[in-house]
Short mmCIF file of N, CA and C in Angstrom, two decimals:
data_model
loop_
_atom_site.label_atom_id
_atom_site.label_comp_id
_atom_site.label_asym_id
_atom_site.label_seq_id
_atom_site.Cartn_x
_atom_site.Cartn_y
_atom_site.Cartn_z
N MET A 20 48.34 34.00 4.29
CA MET A 20 47.22 34.86 4.65
C MET A 20 46.12 34.72 3.62
N THR A 21 44.90 34.43 4.06
CA THR A 21 43.77 34.25 3.16
C THR A 21 43.09 35.59 2.90
N THR A 22 42.92 35.88 1.63
CA THR A 22 42.18 37.10 1.28
C THR A 22 40.78 36.68 0.85
N GLU A 23 39.81 37.16 1.59
CA GLU A 23 38.41 36.86 1.29
C GLU A 23 37.67 38.13 1.01
N ARG A 24 36.72 38.04 0.11
CA ARG A 24 35.81 39.15 -0.11
C ARG A 24 34.49 38.60 -0.60
N ILE A 25 33.44 39.35 -0.33
CA ILE A 25 32.10 38.96 -0.75
C ILE A 25 31.58 40.00 -1.73
N ILE A 26 30.99 39.50 -2.81
CA ILE A 26 30.43 40.38 -3.84
C ILE A 26 28.93 40.13 -3.91
N LEU A 27 28.16 41.21 -3.80
CA LEU A 27 26.71 41.18 -3.97
C LEU A 27 26.41 41.67 -5.37
N GLY A 28 25.70 40.84 -6.14
CA GLY A 28 25.28 41.24 -7.48
C GLY A 28 23.79 41.49 -7.48
N ILE A 29 23.38 42.57 -8.15
CA ILE A 29 21.97 42.95 -8.17
C ILE A 29 21.51 43.20 -9.59
N ASP A 30 20.35 42.61 -9.92
CA ASP A 30 19.64 42.90 -11.17
C ASP A 30 18.40 43.67 -10.75
N PRO A 31 18.45 45.01 -10.82
CA PRO A 31 17.33 45.80 -10.31
C PRO A 31 16.11 45.68 -11.22
N GLY A 32 14.96 45.70 -10.60
CA GLY A 32 13.71 45.67 -11.35
C GLY A 32 12.58 46.12 -10.46
N THR A 33 11.50 46.57 -11.07
CA THR A 33 10.36 47.02 -10.27
C THR A 33 9.29 45.94 -10.17
N THR A 34 9.46 44.84 -10.87
CA THR A 34 8.58 43.69 -10.72
C THR A 34 9.29 42.61 -9.91
N ILE A 35 10.55 42.34 -10.29
CA ILE A 35 11.40 41.39 -9.57
C ILE A 35 12.81 41.96 -9.50
N MET A 36 13.39 41.98 -8.30
CA MET A 36 14.79 42.34 -8.15
C MET A 36 15.54 41.04 -7.88
N GLY A 37 16.45 40.69 -8.76
CA GLY A 37 17.25 39.49 -8.56
C GLY A 37 18.57 39.84 -7.89
N PHE A 38 19.06 38.93 -7.06
CA PHE A 38 20.35 39.17 -6.43
C PHE A 38 21.07 37.85 -6.19
N GLY A 39 22.38 37.94 -6.14
CA GLY A 39 23.21 36.78 -5.86
C GLY A 39 24.46 37.21 -5.12
N LEU A 40 24.98 36.31 -4.32
CA LEU A 40 26.18 36.58 -3.54
C LEU A 40 27.21 35.48 -3.77
N ILE A 41 28.45 35.91 -3.93
CA ILE A 41 29.56 34.97 -4.03
C ILE A 41 30.65 35.41 -3.06
N LYS A 42 31.43 34.43 -2.61
CA LYS A 42 32.59 34.71 -1.77
C LYS A 42 33.82 34.35 -2.59
N ILE A 43 34.81 35.21 -2.53
CA ILE A 43 36.07 34.95 -3.20
C ILE A 43 37.10 34.61 -2.12
N VAL A 44 37.64 33.42 -2.21
CA VAL A 44 38.69 32.98 -1.29
C VAL A 44 39.91 32.73 -2.17
N GLN A 45 40.98 33.46 -1.87
CA GLN A 45 42.16 33.50 -2.73
C GLN A 45 41.68 33.97 -4.10
N LYS A 46 41.67 33.12 -5.10
CA LYS A 46 41.17 33.53 -6.42
C LYS A 46 40.07 32.60 -6.90
N LYS A 47 39.37 31.98 -5.94
CA LYS A 47 38.30 31.04 -6.29
C LYS A 47 36.95 31.57 -5.82
N MET A 48 35.94 31.33 -6.67
CA MET A 48 34.58 31.73 -6.34
C MET A 48 33.88 30.64 -5.56
N GLU A 49 33.11 31.05 -4.57
CA GLU A 49 32.25 30.13 -3.84
C GLU A 49 30.84 30.73 -3.83
N PHE A 50 29.88 29.92 -4.16
CA PHE A 50 28.48 30.36 -4.17
C PHE A 50 27.98 30.53 -2.74
N ILE A 51 27.28 31.64 -2.49
CA ILE A 51 26.65 31.85 -1.18
C ILE A 51 25.13 31.73 -1.32
N GLN A 52 24.55 32.57 -2.18
CA GLN A 52 23.09 32.62 -2.26
C GLN A 52 22.65 33.30 -3.55
N LEU A 53 21.46 32.90 -4.02
CA LEU A 53 20.78 33.67 -5.04
C LEU A 53 19.30 33.63 -4.71
N ASN A 54 18.63 34.74 -4.99
CA ASN A 54 17.21 34.83 -4.68
C ASN A 54 16.64 36.03 -5.40
N GLU A 55 15.38 36.28 -5.15
CA GLU A 55 14.73 37.41 -5.78
C GLU A 55 13.75 38.04 -4.81
N LEU A 56 13.49 39.30 -5.04
CA LEU A 56 12.51 40.03 -4.27
C LEU A 56 11.32 40.27 -5.19
N GLN A 57 10.18 39.68 -4.85
CA GLN A 57 8.96 39.82 -5.66
C GLN A 57 8.29 41.15 -5.32
N LEU A 58 8.12 41.99 -6.32
CA LEU A 58 7.54 43.31 -6.10
C LEU A 58 6.21 43.52 -6.81
N SER A 59 5.78 42.54 -7.60
CA SER A 59 4.57 42.71 -8.40
C SER A 59 3.31 42.84 -7.55
N LYS A 60 3.36 42.40 -6.30
CA LYS A 60 2.18 42.48 -5.43
C LYS A 60 1.91 43.90 -4.94
N TYR A 61 2.86 44.80 -5.14
CA TYR A 61 2.68 46.19 -4.72
C TYR A 61 2.27 47.05 -5.92
N ASP A 62 1.23 47.84 -5.73
CA ASP A 62 0.75 48.70 -6.81
C ASP A 62 1.52 50.02 -6.87
N ASP A 63 1.94 50.50 -5.72
CA ASP A 63 2.58 51.80 -5.62
C ASP A 63 4.08 51.70 -5.91
N HIS A 64 4.54 52.49 -6.87
CA HIS A 64 5.96 52.45 -7.27
C HIS A 64 6.88 52.82 -6.10
N TYR A 65 6.46 53.76 -5.27
CA TYR A 65 7.30 54.19 -4.15
C TYR A 65 7.42 53.10 -3.08
N THR A 66 6.37 52.32 -2.92
CA THR A 66 6.43 51.19 -2.00
C THR A 66 7.44 50.16 -2.51
N LYS A 67 7.44 49.93 -3.82
CA LYS A 67 8.41 49.01 -4.42
C LYS A 67 9.84 49.49 -4.17
N LEU A 68 10.06 50.80 -4.36
CA LEU A 68 11.40 51.35 -4.13
C LEU A 68 11.82 51.19 -2.68
N ARG A 69 10.90 51.37 -1.77
CA ARG A 69 11.20 51.20 -0.34
C ARG A 69 11.62 49.76 -0.04
N HIS A 70 10.91 48.81 -0.66
CA HIS A 70 11.25 47.40 -0.44
C HIS A 70 12.61 47.05 -1.04
N ILE A 71 12.93 47.63 -2.18
CA ILE A 71 14.25 47.41 -2.78
C ILE A 71 15.35 47.92 -1.85
N PHE A 72 15.15 49.13 -1.32
CA PHE A 72 16.13 49.71 -0.40
C PHE A 72 16.27 48.84 0.85
N ASP A 73 15.13 48.50 1.45
CA ASP A 73 15.15 47.71 2.70
C ASP A 73 15.80 46.35 2.49
N ARG A 74 15.49 45.67 1.39
CA ARG A 74 16.05 44.33 1.13
C ARG A 74 17.55 44.43 0.88
N THR A 75 17.98 45.47 0.17
CA THR A 75 19.41 45.64 -0.09
C THR A 75 20.16 45.89 1.22
N ILE A 76 19.60 46.72 2.08
CA ILE A 76 20.21 46.97 3.40
C ILE A 76 20.27 45.67 4.20
N GLU A 77 19.19 44.89 4.16
CA GLU A 77 19.15 43.62 4.88
C GLU A 77 20.24 42.67 4.39
N LEU A 78 20.43 42.60 3.06
CA LEU A 78 21.48 41.75 2.49
C LEU A 78 22.87 42.24 2.94
N ILE A 79 23.05 43.54 2.98
CA ILE A 79 24.33 44.12 3.40
C ILE A 79 24.60 43.78 4.87
N GLU A 80 23.59 43.95 5.70
CA GLU A 80 23.78 43.70 7.13
C GLU A 80 23.95 42.21 7.45
N THR A 81 23.37 41.35 6.62
CA THR A 81 23.48 39.91 6.84
C THR A 81 24.81 39.35 6.32
N HIS A 82 25.20 39.75 5.11
CA HIS A 82 26.35 39.13 4.44
C HIS A 82 27.61 39.98 4.42
N HIS A 83 27.51 41.26 4.74
CA HIS A 83 28.65 42.17 4.77
C HIS A 83 29.49 42.14 3.48
N PRO A 84 28.84 42.42 2.34
CA PRO A 84 29.62 42.40 1.09
C PRO A 84 30.69 43.49 1.07
N ASP A 85 31.78 43.18 0.42
CA ASP A 85 32.87 44.14 0.27
C ASP A 85 32.65 45.02 -0.95
N GLU A 86 31.89 44.49 -1.91
CA GLU A 86 31.64 45.21 -3.16
C GLU A 86 30.25 44.85 -3.67
N ILE A 87 29.68 45.77 -4.45
CA ILE A 87 28.39 45.51 -5.10
C ILE A 87 28.56 45.70 -6.59
N ALA A 88 28.05 44.74 -7.35
CA ALA A 88 28.01 44.82 -8.80
C ALA A 88 26.54 44.91 -9.19
N ILE A 89 26.21 45.87 -10.02
CA ILE A 89 24.81 46.09 -10.36
C ILE A 89 24.64 46.20 -11.87
N GLU A 90 23.59 45.59 -12.37
CA GLU A 90 23.32 45.67 -13.80
C GLU A 90 22.73 47.03 -14.12
N ALA A 91 23.32 47.71 -15.09
CA ALA A 91 22.84 49.02 -15.51
C ALA A 91 21.58 48.85 -16.35
N PRO A 92 20.64 49.81 -16.23
CA PRO A 92 19.43 49.70 -17.07
C PRO A 92 19.81 49.87 -18.53
N PHE A 93 19.16 49.11 -19.38
CA PHE A 93 19.43 49.23 -20.81
C PHE A 93 18.36 50.10 -21.43
N PHE A 94 18.71 50.77 -22.53
CA PHE A 94 17.76 51.65 -23.19
C PHE A 94 16.81 50.84 -24.04
N GLY A 95 15.56 50.94 -23.73
CA GLY A 95 14.52 50.25 -24.50
C GLY A 95 13.63 51.27 -25.19
N LYS A 96 12.57 50.79 -25.74
CA LYS A 96 11.65 51.68 -26.45
C LYS A 96 10.74 52.44 -25.49
N ASN A 97 10.48 51.87 -24.31
CA ASN A 97 9.56 52.48 -23.37
C ASN A 97 10.34 53.33 -22.36
N VAL A 98 10.24 54.64 -22.51
CA VAL A 98 10.98 55.56 -21.66
C VAL A 98 10.53 55.45 -20.20
N GLN A 99 9.23 55.28 -19.97
CA GLN A 99 8.72 55.17 -18.61
C GLN A 99 9.30 53.94 -17.89
N SER A 100 9.39 52.84 -18.61
CA SER A 100 9.98 51.63 -18.01
C SER A 100 11.44 51.86 -17.64
N MET A 101 12.16 52.55 -18.52
CA MET A 101 13.57 52.81 -18.24
C MET A 101 13.72 53.73 -17.03
N LEU A 102 12.85 54.72 -16.91
CA LEU A 102 12.90 55.61 -15.75
C LEU A 102 12.66 54.82 -14.46
N LYS A 103 11.69 53.92 -14.48
CA LYS A 103 11.39 53.11 -13.30
C LYS A 103 12.56 52.19 -12.95
N LEU A 104 13.18 51.60 -13.98
CA LEU A 104 14.35 50.74 -13.74
C LEU A 104 15.51 51.55 -13.18
N GLY A 105 15.69 52.76 -13.70
CA GLY A 105 16.75 53.63 -13.20
C GLY A 105 16.55 53.99 -11.75
N ARG A 106 15.30 54.22 -11.38
CA ARG A 106 15.00 54.51 -9.97
C ARG A 106 15.30 53.29 -9.10
N ALA A 107 14.92 52.11 -9.57
CA ALA A 107 15.18 50.88 -8.81
C ALA A 107 16.69 50.70 -8.63
N GLN A 108 17.44 50.93 -9.70
CA GLN A 108 18.89 50.82 -9.61
C GLN A 108 19.45 51.86 -8.64
N GLY A 109 18.95 53.08 -8.74
CA GLY A 109 19.43 54.15 -7.87
C GLY A 109 19.18 53.88 -6.40
N VAL A 110 18.02 53.31 -6.09
CA VAL A 110 17.69 53.00 -4.70
C VAL A 110 18.62 51.90 -4.17
N ALA A 111 18.89 50.88 -4.98
CA ALA A 111 19.81 49.82 -4.56
C ALA A 111 21.22 50.39 -4.38
N MET A 112 21.62 51.29 -5.27
CA MET A 112 22.93 51.92 -5.16
C MET A 112 23.00 52.79 -3.90
N ALA A 113 21.92 53.52 -3.61
CA ALA A 113 21.90 54.37 -2.43
C ALA A 113 22.07 53.54 -1.16
N ALA A 114 21.46 52.37 -1.13
CA ALA A 114 21.60 51.48 0.03
C ALA A 114 23.07 51.10 0.23
N GLY A 115 23.73 50.72 -0.85
CA GLY A 115 25.15 50.37 -0.77
C GLY A 115 26.02 51.56 -0.40
N LEU A 116 25.75 52.69 -1.02
CA LEU A 116 26.53 53.89 -0.74
C LEU A 116 26.35 54.35 0.70
N SER A 117 25.15 54.13 1.26
CA SER A 117 24.91 54.54 2.65
C SER A 117 25.76 53.72 3.62
N ARG A 118 26.27 52.59 3.17
CA ARG A 118 27.14 51.74 3.99
C ARG A 118 28.58 51.76 3.49
N ASP A 119 28.88 52.74 2.60
CA ASP A 119 30.24 52.94 2.06
C ASP A 119 30.79 51.72 1.35
N ILE A 120 29.94 51.02 0.60
CA ILE A 120 30.38 49.85 -0.16
C ILE A 120 30.62 50.29 -1.61
N PRO A 121 31.79 49.99 -2.16
CA PRO A 121 32.05 50.34 -3.57
C PRO A 121 31.07 49.64 -4.51
N ILE A 122 30.59 50.39 -5.49
CA ILE A 122 29.61 49.88 -6.44
C ILE A 122 30.17 50.01 -7.85
N THR A 123 29.95 48.97 -8.65
CA THR A 123 30.34 49.00 -10.05
C THR A 123 29.14 48.61 -10.89
N GLU A 124 28.88 49.41 -11.93
CA GLU A 124 27.78 49.12 -12.86
C GLU A 124 28.33 48.37 -14.06
N TYR A 125 27.51 47.45 -14.57
CA TYR A 125 27.87 46.71 -15.78
C TYR A 125 26.69 46.71 -16.74
N GLU A 126 26.98 46.95 -17.99
CA GLU A 126 25.95 46.86 -19.03
C GLU A 126 25.55 45.39 -19.17
N PRO A 127 24.29 45.12 -19.49
CA PRO A 127 23.84 43.73 -19.64
C PRO A 127 24.70 42.92 -20.62
N LYS A 128 25.09 43.53 -21.73
CA LYS A 128 25.91 42.80 -22.72
C LYS A 128 27.28 42.44 -22.15
N LYS A 129 27.84 43.31 -21.31
CA LYS A 129 29.14 43.02 -20.71
C LYS A 129 29.03 41.85 -19.74
N ILE A 130 27.93 41.80 -18.99
CA ILE A 130 27.72 40.69 -18.05
C ILE A 130 27.60 39.39 -18.83
N LYS A 131 26.77 39.39 -19.87
CA LYS A 131 26.58 38.17 -20.68
C LYS A 131 27.89 37.73 -21.32
N MET A 132 28.67 38.70 -21.79
CA MET A 132 29.96 38.39 -22.42
C MET A 132 30.92 37.77 -21.39
N ALA A 133 30.94 38.31 -20.18
CA ALA A 133 31.84 37.79 -19.14
C ALA A 133 31.48 36.36 -18.75
N ILE A 134 30.19 36.05 -18.73
CA ILE A 134 29.74 34.74 -18.27
C ILE A 134 29.79 33.70 -19.39
N THR A 135 29.31 34.06 -20.58
CA THR A 135 29.16 33.07 -21.66
C THR A 135 30.13 33.26 -22.83
N GLY A 136 30.74 34.44 -22.91
CA GLY A 136 31.57 34.73 -24.08
C GLY A 136 30.76 35.28 -25.23
N ASN A 137 29.46 35.50 -25.00
CA ASN A 137 28.56 36.02 -26.04
C ASN A 137 27.70 37.11 -25.42
N GLY A 138 27.87 38.34 -25.89
CA GLY A 138 27.12 39.47 -25.36
C GLY A 138 25.64 39.43 -25.67
N ASN A 139 25.24 38.54 -26.57
CA ASN A 139 23.82 38.40 -26.93
C ASN A 139 23.22 37.11 -26.39
N ALA A 140 23.86 36.50 -25.42
CA ALA A 140 23.38 35.24 -24.85
C ALA A 140 22.01 35.43 -24.20
N SER A 141 21.24 34.37 -24.16
CA SER A 141 19.92 34.41 -23.51
C SER A 141 20.07 34.26 -22.00
N LYS A 142 19.01 34.59 -21.28
CA LYS A 142 19.01 34.41 -19.82
C LYS A 142 19.28 32.94 -19.47
N GLU A 143 18.72 32.05 -20.26
CA GLU A 143 18.89 30.61 -20.02
C GLU A 143 20.35 30.19 -20.20
N GLN A 144 21.01 30.73 -21.22
CA GLN A 144 22.42 30.39 -21.45
C GLN A 144 23.30 30.90 -20.29
N VAL A 145 23.01 32.12 -19.83
CA VAL A 145 23.75 32.68 -18.70
C VAL A 145 23.55 31.81 -17.46
N ALA A 146 22.29 31.44 -17.20
CA ALA A 146 21.96 30.62 -16.02
C ALA A 146 22.67 29.27 -16.08
N LYS A 147 22.67 28.62 -17.24
CA LYS A 147 23.32 27.31 -17.38
C LYS A 147 24.83 27.41 -17.15
N MET A 148 25.43 28.47 -17.66
CA MET A 148 26.87 28.65 -17.46
C MET A 148 27.18 28.90 -15.98
N LEU A 149 26.34 29.69 -15.31
CA LEU A 149 26.53 29.91 -13.86
C LEU A 149 26.38 28.60 -13.10
N GLN A 150 25.43 27.78 -13.54
CA GLN A 150 25.21 26.48 -12.89
C GLN A 150 26.49 25.65 -12.95
N GLN A 151 27.15 25.67 -14.11
CA GLN A 151 28.41 24.92 -14.26
C GLN A 151 29.55 25.55 -13.46
N LEU A 152 29.68 26.87 -13.56
CA LEU A 152 30.79 27.56 -12.88
C LEU A 152 30.74 27.41 -11.37
N LEU A 153 29.53 27.44 -10.81
CA LEU A 153 29.38 27.46 -9.36
C LEU A 153 28.82 26.15 -8.79
N ASN A 154 28.72 25.13 -9.65
CA ASN A 154 28.19 23.82 -9.23
C ASN A 154 26.83 23.91 -8.55
N LEU A 155 25.93 24.68 -9.16
CA LEU A 155 24.58 24.81 -8.61
C LEU A 155 23.79 23.55 -8.94
N LYS A 156 23.10 23.00 -7.96
CA LYS A 156 22.33 21.77 -8.17
C LYS A 156 21.15 22.00 -9.10
N GLU A 157 20.43 23.08 -8.87
CA GLU A 157 19.30 23.39 -9.74
C GLU A 157 19.18 24.89 -9.93
N LEU A 158 18.48 25.27 -10.97
CA LEU A 158 18.27 26.68 -11.27
C LEU A 158 16.88 27.11 -10.81
N PRO A 159 16.74 28.37 -10.45
CA PRO A 159 15.42 28.85 -10.03
C PRO A 159 14.46 28.94 -11.22
N LYS A 160 13.17 28.99 -10.92
CA LYS A 160 12.15 29.10 -11.97
C LYS A 160 12.31 30.43 -12.72
N ASN A 161 12.38 31.52 -11.96
CA ASN A 161 12.62 32.84 -12.57
C ASN A 161 14.12 33.07 -12.64
N LEU A 162 14.57 33.65 -13.73
CA LEU A 162 16.01 33.80 -13.91
C LEU A 162 16.52 35.19 -13.53
N ASP A 163 15.69 35.98 -12.86
CA ASP A 163 16.16 37.29 -12.40
C ASP A 163 17.24 37.13 -11.34
N SER A 164 17.11 36.10 -10.51
CA SER A 164 18.12 35.88 -9.47
C SER A 164 19.45 35.47 -10.09
N THR A 165 19.42 34.68 -11.17
CA THR A 165 20.69 34.32 -11.83
C THR A 165 21.30 35.54 -12.52
N ASP A 166 20.45 36.49 -12.95
CA ASP A 166 20.99 37.73 -13.52
C ASP A 166 21.75 38.52 -12.46
N GLY A 167 21.22 38.55 -11.24
CA GLY A 167 21.94 39.21 -10.15
C GLY A 167 23.24 38.50 -9.83
N LEU A 168 23.19 37.17 -9.79
CA LEU A 168 24.39 36.38 -9.55
C LEU A 168 25.42 36.60 -10.67
N ALA A 169 24.93 36.72 -11.90
CA ALA A 169 25.82 36.96 -13.05
C ALA A 169 26.57 38.28 -12.91
N ALA A 170 25.90 39.30 -12.36
CA ALA A 170 26.58 40.59 -12.15
C ALA A 170 27.74 40.42 -11.18
N ALA A 171 27.53 39.63 -10.11
CA ALA A 171 28.59 39.39 -9.12
C ALA A 171 29.76 38.64 -9.76
N VAL A 172 29.45 37.60 -10.54
CA VAL A 172 30.50 36.80 -11.19
C VAL A 172 31.25 37.64 -12.23
N CYS A 173 30.52 38.44 -12.99
CA CYS A 173 31.13 39.35 -13.96
C CYS A 173 32.12 40.28 -13.25
N HIS A 174 31.73 40.79 -12.10
CA HIS A 174 32.60 41.68 -11.34
C HIS A 174 33.87 40.95 -10.90
N PHE A 175 33.72 39.73 -10.45
CA PHE A 175 34.89 38.93 -10.07
C PHE A 175 35.82 38.75 -11.26
N PHE A 176 35.25 38.38 -12.41
CA PHE A 176 36.08 38.16 -13.60
C PHE A 176 36.78 39.44 -14.05
N ASN A 177 36.16 40.59 -13.81
CA ASN A 177 36.71 41.86 -14.26
C ASN A 177 37.50 42.60 -13.19
N SER A 178 37.55 42.07 -11.98
CA SER A 178 38.16 42.80 -10.87
C SER A 178 39.66 42.97 -11.00
N SER A 179 40.31 42.17 -11.79
CA SER A 179 41.75 42.33 -11.96
C SER A 179 42.08 43.33 -13.05
N LYS A 180 41.06 43.78 -13.77
CA LYS A 180 41.28 44.76 -14.83
C LYS A 180 41.26 46.16 -14.24
N VAL A 181 41.89 47.08 -14.94
CA VAL A 181 42.01 48.43 -14.42
C VAL A 181 40.67 49.16 -14.45
N THR A 182 39.95 49.10 -15.56
CA THR A 182 38.68 49.81 -15.68
C THR A 182 37.55 48.81 -15.78
N VAL A 183 36.56 48.95 -14.90
CA VAL A 183 35.44 48.01 -14.90
C VAL A 183 34.10 48.73 -14.87
N GLY A 184 33.99 49.82 -15.57
CA GLY A 184 32.72 50.54 -15.56
C GLY A 184 32.83 51.71 -14.60
N LYS A 185 31.71 52.13 -14.09
CA LYS A 185 31.69 53.25 -13.16
C LYS A 185 31.82 52.72 -11.74
N ASN A 186 32.83 53.21 -11.04
CA ASN A 186 33.05 52.81 -9.65
C ASN A 186 32.67 53.95 -8.73
N TYR A 187 31.93 53.65 -7.67
CA TYR A 187 31.59 54.64 -6.66
C TYR A 187 31.99 54.07 -5.32
N THR A 188 32.85 54.79 -4.59
CA THR A 188 33.27 54.32 -3.28
C THR A 188 32.54 55.05 -2.16
N GLY A 189 31.66 55.95 -2.51
CA GLY A 189 30.87 56.69 -1.54
C GLY A 189 30.20 57.86 -2.24
N TRP A 190 29.46 58.62 -1.47
CA TRP A 190 28.73 59.75 -2.06
C TRP A 190 29.66 60.76 -2.71
N ASP A 191 30.81 61.04 -2.08
CA ASP A 191 31.74 62.02 -2.66
C ASP A 191 32.21 61.58 -4.03
N ALA A 192 32.56 60.30 -4.17
CA ALA A 192 33.01 59.78 -5.47
C ALA A 192 31.88 59.83 -6.49
N PHE A 193 30.66 59.51 -6.07
CA PHE A 193 29.52 59.55 -6.97
C PHE A 193 29.30 60.97 -7.49
N VAL A 194 29.33 61.95 -6.59
CA VAL A 194 29.12 63.35 -6.97
C VAL A 194 30.23 63.82 -7.91
N LYS A 195 31.48 63.48 -7.61
CA LYS A 195 32.60 63.89 -8.47
C LYS A 195 32.45 63.33 -9.89
N GLN A 196 31.99 62.08 -10.00
CA GLN A 196 31.87 61.44 -11.32
C GLN A 196 30.57 61.79 -12.04
N ASN A 197 29.68 62.51 -11.37
CA ASN A 197 28.38 62.83 -11.97
C ASN A 197 28.02 64.30 -11.77
N GLN A 198 28.98 65.17 -12.05
CA GLN A 198 28.77 66.62 -11.88
C GLN A 198 27.55 67.13 -12.66
N ASP A 199 27.29 66.53 -13.82
CA ASP A 199 26.16 66.96 -14.65
C ASP A 199 24.81 66.66 -14.01
N ARG A 200 24.78 65.78 -13.01
CA ARG A 200 23.53 65.39 -12.37
C ARG A 200 23.29 66.16 -11.07
N VAL A 201 24.26 66.97 -10.65
CA VAL A 201 24.16 67.68 -9.38
C VAL A 201 23.55 69.05 -9.61
N LYS A 202 22.48 69.34 -8.85
CA LYS A 202 21.84 70.67 -8.92
C LYS A 202 22.61 71.61 -8.02
N LYS A 203 22.86 72.79 -8.52
CA LYS A 203 23.62 73.77 -7.73
C LYS A 203 22.76 74.93 -7.34
#
């Protein structure tokens, strides 16, 4: 009996959202797709969020992923940027949760460590390692799509482990794990 599953990896962003898809057959990875959603042409932040939601739903309806791996926003010096990234991540998560797809968040350093063995690896190093792992002929110009693909591969590498970050299997699970965020 063949066990197959598809993992959608997302690198949320308000300028570019990168994403990648892999299929797992038995215990082997197969590359499906990597791409990016260009959002810089939109001035309105809410329009960008709508496009992130719509594109994520489109990917779900096209590829039917069994799981979603998403890069968690990292804390930077600019609080406004982090808030915008958090919103982008939240909208992508909401799209997955609306279709009852389990979601796992990964810190950027954990993704880099899973792919390259170095939590401080550059985007280029991550992309080159993915190219080797998945036999990609060429890499995209922008590496946001490889960051999304890296989240999916990281999830595959970590899926046999007991704890892999925050898992949400639906709205009920999200609310239970985030009681401090729920207004009563």
